[in-house]
mmCIF file of C-alpha atoms in Angstrom:
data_model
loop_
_atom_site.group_PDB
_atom_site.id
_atom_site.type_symbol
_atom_site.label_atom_id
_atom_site.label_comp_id
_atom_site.label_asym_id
_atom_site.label_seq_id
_atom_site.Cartn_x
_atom_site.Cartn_y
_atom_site.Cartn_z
ATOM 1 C CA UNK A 25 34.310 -67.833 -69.817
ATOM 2 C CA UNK A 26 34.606 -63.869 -69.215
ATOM 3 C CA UNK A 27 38.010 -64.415 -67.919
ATOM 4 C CA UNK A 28 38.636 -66.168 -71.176
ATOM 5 C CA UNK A 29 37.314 -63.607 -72.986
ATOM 6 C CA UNK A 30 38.909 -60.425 -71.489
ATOM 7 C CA UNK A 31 35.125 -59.294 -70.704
ATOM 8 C CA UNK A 32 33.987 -57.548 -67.575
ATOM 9 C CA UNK A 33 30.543 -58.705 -65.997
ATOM 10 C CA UNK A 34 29.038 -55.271 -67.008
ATOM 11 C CA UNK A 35 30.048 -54.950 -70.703
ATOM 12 C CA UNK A 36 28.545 -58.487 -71.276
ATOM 13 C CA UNK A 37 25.571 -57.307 -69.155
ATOM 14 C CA UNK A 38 25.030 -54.331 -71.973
ATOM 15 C CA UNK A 39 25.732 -56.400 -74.747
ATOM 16 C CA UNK A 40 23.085 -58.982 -74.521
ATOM 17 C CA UNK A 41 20.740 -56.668 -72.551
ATOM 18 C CA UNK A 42 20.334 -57.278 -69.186
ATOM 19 C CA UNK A 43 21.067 -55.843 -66.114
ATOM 20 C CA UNK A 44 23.877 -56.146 -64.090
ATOM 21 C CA UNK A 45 21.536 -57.381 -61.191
ATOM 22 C CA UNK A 46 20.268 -59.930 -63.142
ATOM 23 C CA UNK A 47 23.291 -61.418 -64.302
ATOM 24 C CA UNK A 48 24.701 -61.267 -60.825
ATOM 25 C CA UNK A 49 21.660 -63.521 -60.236
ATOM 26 C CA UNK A 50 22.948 -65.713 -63.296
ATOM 27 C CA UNK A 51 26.249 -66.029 -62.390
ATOM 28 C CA UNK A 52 25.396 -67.047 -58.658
ATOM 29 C CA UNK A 53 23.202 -69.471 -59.768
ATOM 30 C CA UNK A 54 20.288 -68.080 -57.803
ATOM 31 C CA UNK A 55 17.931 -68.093 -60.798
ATOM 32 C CA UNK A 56 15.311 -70.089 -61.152
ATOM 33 C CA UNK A 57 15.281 -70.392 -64.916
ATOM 34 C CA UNK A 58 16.965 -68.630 -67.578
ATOM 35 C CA UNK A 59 15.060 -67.631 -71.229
ATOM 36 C CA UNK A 60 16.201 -69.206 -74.864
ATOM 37 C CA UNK A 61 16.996 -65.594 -76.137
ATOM 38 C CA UNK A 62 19.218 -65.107 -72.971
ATOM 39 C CA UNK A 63 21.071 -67.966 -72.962
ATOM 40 C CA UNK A 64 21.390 -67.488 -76.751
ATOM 41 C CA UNK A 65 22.473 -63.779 -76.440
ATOM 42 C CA UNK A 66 25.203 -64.989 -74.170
ATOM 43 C CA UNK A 67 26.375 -67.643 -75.773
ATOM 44 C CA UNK A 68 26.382 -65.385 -78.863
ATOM 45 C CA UNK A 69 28.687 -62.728 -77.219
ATOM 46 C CA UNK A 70 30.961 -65.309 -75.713
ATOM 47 C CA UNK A 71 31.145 -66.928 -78.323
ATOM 48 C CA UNK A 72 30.997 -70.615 -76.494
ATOM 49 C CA UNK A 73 28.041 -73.609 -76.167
ATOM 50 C CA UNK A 74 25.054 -73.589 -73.173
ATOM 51 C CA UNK A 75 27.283 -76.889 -71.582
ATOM 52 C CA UNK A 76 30.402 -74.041 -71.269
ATOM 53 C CA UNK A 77 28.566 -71.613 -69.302
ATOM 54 C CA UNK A 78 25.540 -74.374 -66.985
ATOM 55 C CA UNK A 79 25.957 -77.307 -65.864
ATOM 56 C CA UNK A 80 23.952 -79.798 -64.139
ATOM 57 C CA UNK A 81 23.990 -80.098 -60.519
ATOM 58 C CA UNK A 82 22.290 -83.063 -58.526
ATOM 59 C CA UNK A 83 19.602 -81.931 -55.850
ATOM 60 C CA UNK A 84 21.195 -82.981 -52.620
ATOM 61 C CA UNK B 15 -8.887 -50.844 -56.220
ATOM 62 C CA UNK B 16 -11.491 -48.738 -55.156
ATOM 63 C CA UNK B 17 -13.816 -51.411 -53.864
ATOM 64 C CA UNK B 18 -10.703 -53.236 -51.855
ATOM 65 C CA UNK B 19 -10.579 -49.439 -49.812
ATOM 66 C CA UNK B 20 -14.680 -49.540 -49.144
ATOM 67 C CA UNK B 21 -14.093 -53.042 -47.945
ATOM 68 C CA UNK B 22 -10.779 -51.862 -45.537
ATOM 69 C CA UNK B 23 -13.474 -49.235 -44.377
ATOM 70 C CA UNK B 24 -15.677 -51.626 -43.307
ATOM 71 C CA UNK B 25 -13.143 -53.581 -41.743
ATOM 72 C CA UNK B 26 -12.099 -50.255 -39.601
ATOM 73 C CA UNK B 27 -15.901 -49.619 -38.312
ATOM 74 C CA UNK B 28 -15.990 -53.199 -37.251
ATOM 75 C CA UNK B 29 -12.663 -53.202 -35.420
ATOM 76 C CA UNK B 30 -13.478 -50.162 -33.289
ATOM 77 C CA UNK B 31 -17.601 -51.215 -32.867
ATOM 78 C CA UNK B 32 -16.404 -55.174 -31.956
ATOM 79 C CA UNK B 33 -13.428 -53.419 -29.243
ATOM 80 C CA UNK B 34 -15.820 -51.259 -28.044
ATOM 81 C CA UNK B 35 -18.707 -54.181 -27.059
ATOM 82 C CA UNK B 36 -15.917 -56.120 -26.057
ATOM 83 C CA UNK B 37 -14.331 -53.545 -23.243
ATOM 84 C CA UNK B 38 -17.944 -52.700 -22.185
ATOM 85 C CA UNK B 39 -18.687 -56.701 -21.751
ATOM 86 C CA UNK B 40 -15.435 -57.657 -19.985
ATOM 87 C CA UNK B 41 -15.753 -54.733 -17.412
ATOM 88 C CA UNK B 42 -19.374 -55.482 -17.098
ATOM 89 C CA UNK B 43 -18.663 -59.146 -16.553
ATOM 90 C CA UNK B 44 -15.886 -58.694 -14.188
ATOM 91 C CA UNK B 45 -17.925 -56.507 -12.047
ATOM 92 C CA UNK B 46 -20.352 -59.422 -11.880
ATOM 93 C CA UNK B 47 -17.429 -61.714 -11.097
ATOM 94 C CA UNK B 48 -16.148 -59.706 -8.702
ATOM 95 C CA UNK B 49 -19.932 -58.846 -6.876
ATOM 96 C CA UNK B 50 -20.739 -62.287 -7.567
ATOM 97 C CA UNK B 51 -24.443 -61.149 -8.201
ATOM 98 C CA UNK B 52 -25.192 -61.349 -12.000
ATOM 99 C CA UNK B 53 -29.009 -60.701 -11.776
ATOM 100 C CA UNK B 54 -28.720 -57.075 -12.442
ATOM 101 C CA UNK B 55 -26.926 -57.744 -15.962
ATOM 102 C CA UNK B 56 -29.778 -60.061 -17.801
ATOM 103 C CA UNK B 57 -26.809 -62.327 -18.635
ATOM 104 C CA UNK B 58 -27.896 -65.461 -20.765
ATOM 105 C CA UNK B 59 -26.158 -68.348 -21.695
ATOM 106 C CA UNK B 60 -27.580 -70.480 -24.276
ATOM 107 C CA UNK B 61 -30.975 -68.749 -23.724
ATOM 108 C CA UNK B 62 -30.262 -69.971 -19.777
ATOM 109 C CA UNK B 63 -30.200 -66.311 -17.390
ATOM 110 C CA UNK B 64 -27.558 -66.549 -14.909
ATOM 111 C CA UNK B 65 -28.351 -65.086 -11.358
ATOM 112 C CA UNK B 66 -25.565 -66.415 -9.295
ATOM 113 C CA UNK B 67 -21.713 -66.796 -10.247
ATOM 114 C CA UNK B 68 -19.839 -70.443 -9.861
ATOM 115 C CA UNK B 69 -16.290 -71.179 -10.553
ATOM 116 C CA UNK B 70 -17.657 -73.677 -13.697
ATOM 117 C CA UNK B 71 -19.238 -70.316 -14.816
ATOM 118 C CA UNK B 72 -16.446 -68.113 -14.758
ATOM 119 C CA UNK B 73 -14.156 -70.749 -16.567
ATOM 120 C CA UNK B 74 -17.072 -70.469 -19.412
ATOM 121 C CA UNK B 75 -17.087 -67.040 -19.612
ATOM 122 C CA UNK B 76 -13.328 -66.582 -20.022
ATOM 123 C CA UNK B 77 -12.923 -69.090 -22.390
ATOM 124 C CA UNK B 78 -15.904 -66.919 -24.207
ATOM 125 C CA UNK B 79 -14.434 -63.797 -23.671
ATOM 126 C CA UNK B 80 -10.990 -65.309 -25.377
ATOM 127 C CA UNK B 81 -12.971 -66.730 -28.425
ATOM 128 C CA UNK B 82 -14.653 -63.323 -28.883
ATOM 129 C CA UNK B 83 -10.542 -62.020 -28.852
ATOM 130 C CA UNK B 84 -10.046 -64.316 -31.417
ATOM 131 C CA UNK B 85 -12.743 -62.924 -33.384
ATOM 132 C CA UNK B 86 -11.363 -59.235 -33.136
ATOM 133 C CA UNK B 87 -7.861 -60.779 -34.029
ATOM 134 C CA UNK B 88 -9.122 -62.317 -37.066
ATOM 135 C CA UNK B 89 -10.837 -59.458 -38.229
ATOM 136 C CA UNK B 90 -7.740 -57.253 -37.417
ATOM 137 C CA UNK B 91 -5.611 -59.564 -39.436
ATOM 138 C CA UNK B 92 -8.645 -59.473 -42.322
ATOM 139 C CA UNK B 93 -7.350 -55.645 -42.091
ATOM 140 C CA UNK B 94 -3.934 -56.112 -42.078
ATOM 141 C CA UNK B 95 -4.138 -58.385 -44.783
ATOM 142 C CA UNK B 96 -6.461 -55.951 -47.009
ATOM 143 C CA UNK B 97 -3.773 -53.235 -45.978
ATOM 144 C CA UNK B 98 -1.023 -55.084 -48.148
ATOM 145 C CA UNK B 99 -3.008 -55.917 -51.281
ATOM 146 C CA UNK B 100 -3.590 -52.008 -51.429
ATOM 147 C CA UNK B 101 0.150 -51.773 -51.299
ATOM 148 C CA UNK B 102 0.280 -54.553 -54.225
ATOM 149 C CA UNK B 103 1.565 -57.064 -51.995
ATOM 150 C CA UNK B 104 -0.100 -59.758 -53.014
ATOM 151 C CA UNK B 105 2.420 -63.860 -52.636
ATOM 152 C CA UNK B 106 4.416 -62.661 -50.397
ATOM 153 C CA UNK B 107 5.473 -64.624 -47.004
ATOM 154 C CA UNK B 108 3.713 -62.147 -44.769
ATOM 155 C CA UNK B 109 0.321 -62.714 -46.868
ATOM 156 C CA UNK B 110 0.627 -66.174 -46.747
ATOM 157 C CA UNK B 111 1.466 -66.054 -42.707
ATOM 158 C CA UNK B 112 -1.637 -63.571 -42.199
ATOM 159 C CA UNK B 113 -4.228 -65.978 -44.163
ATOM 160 C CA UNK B 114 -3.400 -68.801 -41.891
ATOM 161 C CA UNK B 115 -3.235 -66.767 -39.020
ATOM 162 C CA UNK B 116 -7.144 -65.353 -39.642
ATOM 163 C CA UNK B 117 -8.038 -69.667 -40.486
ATOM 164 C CA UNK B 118 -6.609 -70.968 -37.474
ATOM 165 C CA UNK B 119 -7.900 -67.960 -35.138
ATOM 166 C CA UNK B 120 -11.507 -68.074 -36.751
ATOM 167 C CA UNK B 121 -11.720 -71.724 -36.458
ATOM 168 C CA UNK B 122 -10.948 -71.196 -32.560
ATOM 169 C CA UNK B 123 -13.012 -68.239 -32.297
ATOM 170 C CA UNK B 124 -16.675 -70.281 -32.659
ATOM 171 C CA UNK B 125 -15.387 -73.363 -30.831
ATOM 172 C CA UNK B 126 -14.064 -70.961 -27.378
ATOM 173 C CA UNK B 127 -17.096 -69.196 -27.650
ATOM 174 C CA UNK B 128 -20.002 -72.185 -28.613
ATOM 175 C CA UNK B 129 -18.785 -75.283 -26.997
ATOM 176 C CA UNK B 130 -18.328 -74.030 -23.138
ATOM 177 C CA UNK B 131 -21.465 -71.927 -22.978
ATOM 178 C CA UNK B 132 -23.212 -75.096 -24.786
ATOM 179 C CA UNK B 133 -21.531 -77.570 -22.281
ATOM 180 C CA UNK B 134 -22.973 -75.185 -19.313
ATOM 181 C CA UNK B 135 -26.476 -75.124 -20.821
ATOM 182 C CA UNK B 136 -26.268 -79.048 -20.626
ATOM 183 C CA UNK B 137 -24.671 -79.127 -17.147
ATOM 184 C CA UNK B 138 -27.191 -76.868 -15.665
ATOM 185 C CA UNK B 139 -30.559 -77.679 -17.642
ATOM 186 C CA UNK B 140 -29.512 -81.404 -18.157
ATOM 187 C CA UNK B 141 -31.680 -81.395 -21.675
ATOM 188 C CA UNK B 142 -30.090 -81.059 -25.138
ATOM 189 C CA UNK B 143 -31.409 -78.761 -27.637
ATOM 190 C CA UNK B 144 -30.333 -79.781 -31.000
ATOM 191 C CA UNK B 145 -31.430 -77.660 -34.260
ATOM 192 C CA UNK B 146 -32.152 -79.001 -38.155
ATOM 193 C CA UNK B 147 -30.665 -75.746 -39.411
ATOM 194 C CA UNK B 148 -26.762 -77.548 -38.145
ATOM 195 C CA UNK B 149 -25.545 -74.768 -41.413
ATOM 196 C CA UNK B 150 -26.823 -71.919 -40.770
ATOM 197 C CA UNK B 151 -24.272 -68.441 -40.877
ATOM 198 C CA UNK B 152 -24.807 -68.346 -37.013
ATOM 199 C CA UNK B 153 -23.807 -72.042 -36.808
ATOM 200 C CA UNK B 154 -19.742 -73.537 -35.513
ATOM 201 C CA UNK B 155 -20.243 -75.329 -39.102
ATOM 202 C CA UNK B 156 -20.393 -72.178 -40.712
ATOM 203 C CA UNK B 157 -17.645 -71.002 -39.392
ATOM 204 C CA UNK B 158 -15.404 -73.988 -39.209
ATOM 205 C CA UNK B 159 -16.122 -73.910 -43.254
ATOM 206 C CA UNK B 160 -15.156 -70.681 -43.397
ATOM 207 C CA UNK B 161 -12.086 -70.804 -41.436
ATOM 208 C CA UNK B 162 -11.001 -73.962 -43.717
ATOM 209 C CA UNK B 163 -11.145 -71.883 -46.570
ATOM 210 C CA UNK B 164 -9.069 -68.860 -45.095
ATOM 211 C CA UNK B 165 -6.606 -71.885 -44.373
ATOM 212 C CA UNK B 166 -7.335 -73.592 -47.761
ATOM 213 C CA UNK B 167 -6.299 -69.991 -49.743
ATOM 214 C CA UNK B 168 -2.979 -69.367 -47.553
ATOM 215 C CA UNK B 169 -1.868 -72.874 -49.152
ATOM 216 C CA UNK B 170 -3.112 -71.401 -52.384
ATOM 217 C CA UNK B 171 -1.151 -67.894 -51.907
ATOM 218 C CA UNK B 172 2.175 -70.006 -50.654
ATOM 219 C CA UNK B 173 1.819 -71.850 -54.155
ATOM 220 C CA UNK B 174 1.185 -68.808 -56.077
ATOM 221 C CA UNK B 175 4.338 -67.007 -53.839
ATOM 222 C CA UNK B 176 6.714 -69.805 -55.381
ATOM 223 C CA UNK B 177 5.964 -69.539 -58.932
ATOM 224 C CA UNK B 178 5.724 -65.642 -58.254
ATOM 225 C CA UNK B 179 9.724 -65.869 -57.214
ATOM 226 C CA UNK B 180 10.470 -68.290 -60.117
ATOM 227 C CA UNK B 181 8.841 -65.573 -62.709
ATOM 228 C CA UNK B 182 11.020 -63.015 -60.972
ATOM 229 C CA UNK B 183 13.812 -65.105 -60.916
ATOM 230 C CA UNK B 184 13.686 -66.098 -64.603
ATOM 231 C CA UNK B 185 16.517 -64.043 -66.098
#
């Protein structure tokens, strides 16, 4: 979805106000959980739905 | 914060007074061991004075003198673990390793010391002396309870270390 966008991981880190750590956590799926405003922010930069940017992934 | 550095204190003075009747013990008992005359020490077992050194005895008294190590470990760990809430490490791995460590070495610590010196009582006075007062803070009970709950709280501080990481990790 930044690809799509032309975005770098930092600008959209700014923009909905996080830090770059963190959304390195995000986008490596090593969080645990991820807030309403967050997800919202994002989704409001990106422009997209929550289903474009997580999806669900069985427990093995 | 305060009160957590009395306690450390505390915990200091007791390390160095415990290692200190410890090394004076073991070289006093392994001169006995080694003499093989243990009259001159006023050494008692379960109230029972020993005069004259057996192999049975010298068993006992090692596995005494490696329950009264536990002890000192335990109470080292106590330390270790006091050391790491002052530095605000509270559910972390190492705390949660530590706690268990202190359970499981304070729950050997009464039985290495209490069982083979009461097994020699019976052995050599072939009578069994059994208190009412089975709870008492000198009792194995005691200290098996307390041990439990040292093991008890590590299971505690390993559930309160995962939803620790899953508050940190909530972006």
């Amino acid at each position: 979805m930044l690809a799509r966008r032309k975005m770098r991981s930092n600008e959209l880190a700014e923009r909905i106000g996080i830090t770059t750590a963190n959304l390195s956590i995000l986008k490596t799926g090593k969080a645990k959980a991820i807030r309403f405003s967050t997800l919202e922010a994002i989704c409001k930069v990106l422009e997209c739905q929550p289903g474009d940017i997580i999806e669900y992934i069985a427990e093995k | 914060m305060k009160k957590i550095k009395q306690f450390q204190t505390i915990l200091n003075v007791v390390i160095v007074f415990s290692i200190c009747i410890m090394v004076i013990s073991v070289l006093g008992l392994l001169m006995g061991l080694m003499t093989g005359n243990m009259s001159k020490m006023n050494v008692t077992i379960h109230g029972q004075e020993i005069n004259h050194v057996d192999a049975v005895l010298t068993i006992v008294i090692l596995l005494m003198a490696t329950g009264y190590g536990f002890f000192i470990y335990s109470i080292y760990q106590l330390k270790k673990l006091i050391d790491m809430f002052i530095r605000k490490e509270f559910f972390t791995d190492l705390s949660v390793k530590t706690l268990r460590i202190i359970g499981v070495s304070m729950l050997a610590s009464p039985i290495l010391i209490q069982v083979p010196g009461y097994a020699y009582g019976i052995l050599n006075s072939a009578t069994i002396h059994l208190k009412i007062s089975s709870i008492s803070p000198e009792s194995i009970a005691f200290s098996i309870i307390i041990s439990l709950f040292f093991i008890i709280l590590s299971y505690i501080f390993n559930e309160a270390k995962i939803i620790n990481d899953e508050n940190e990790l909530t972006i």
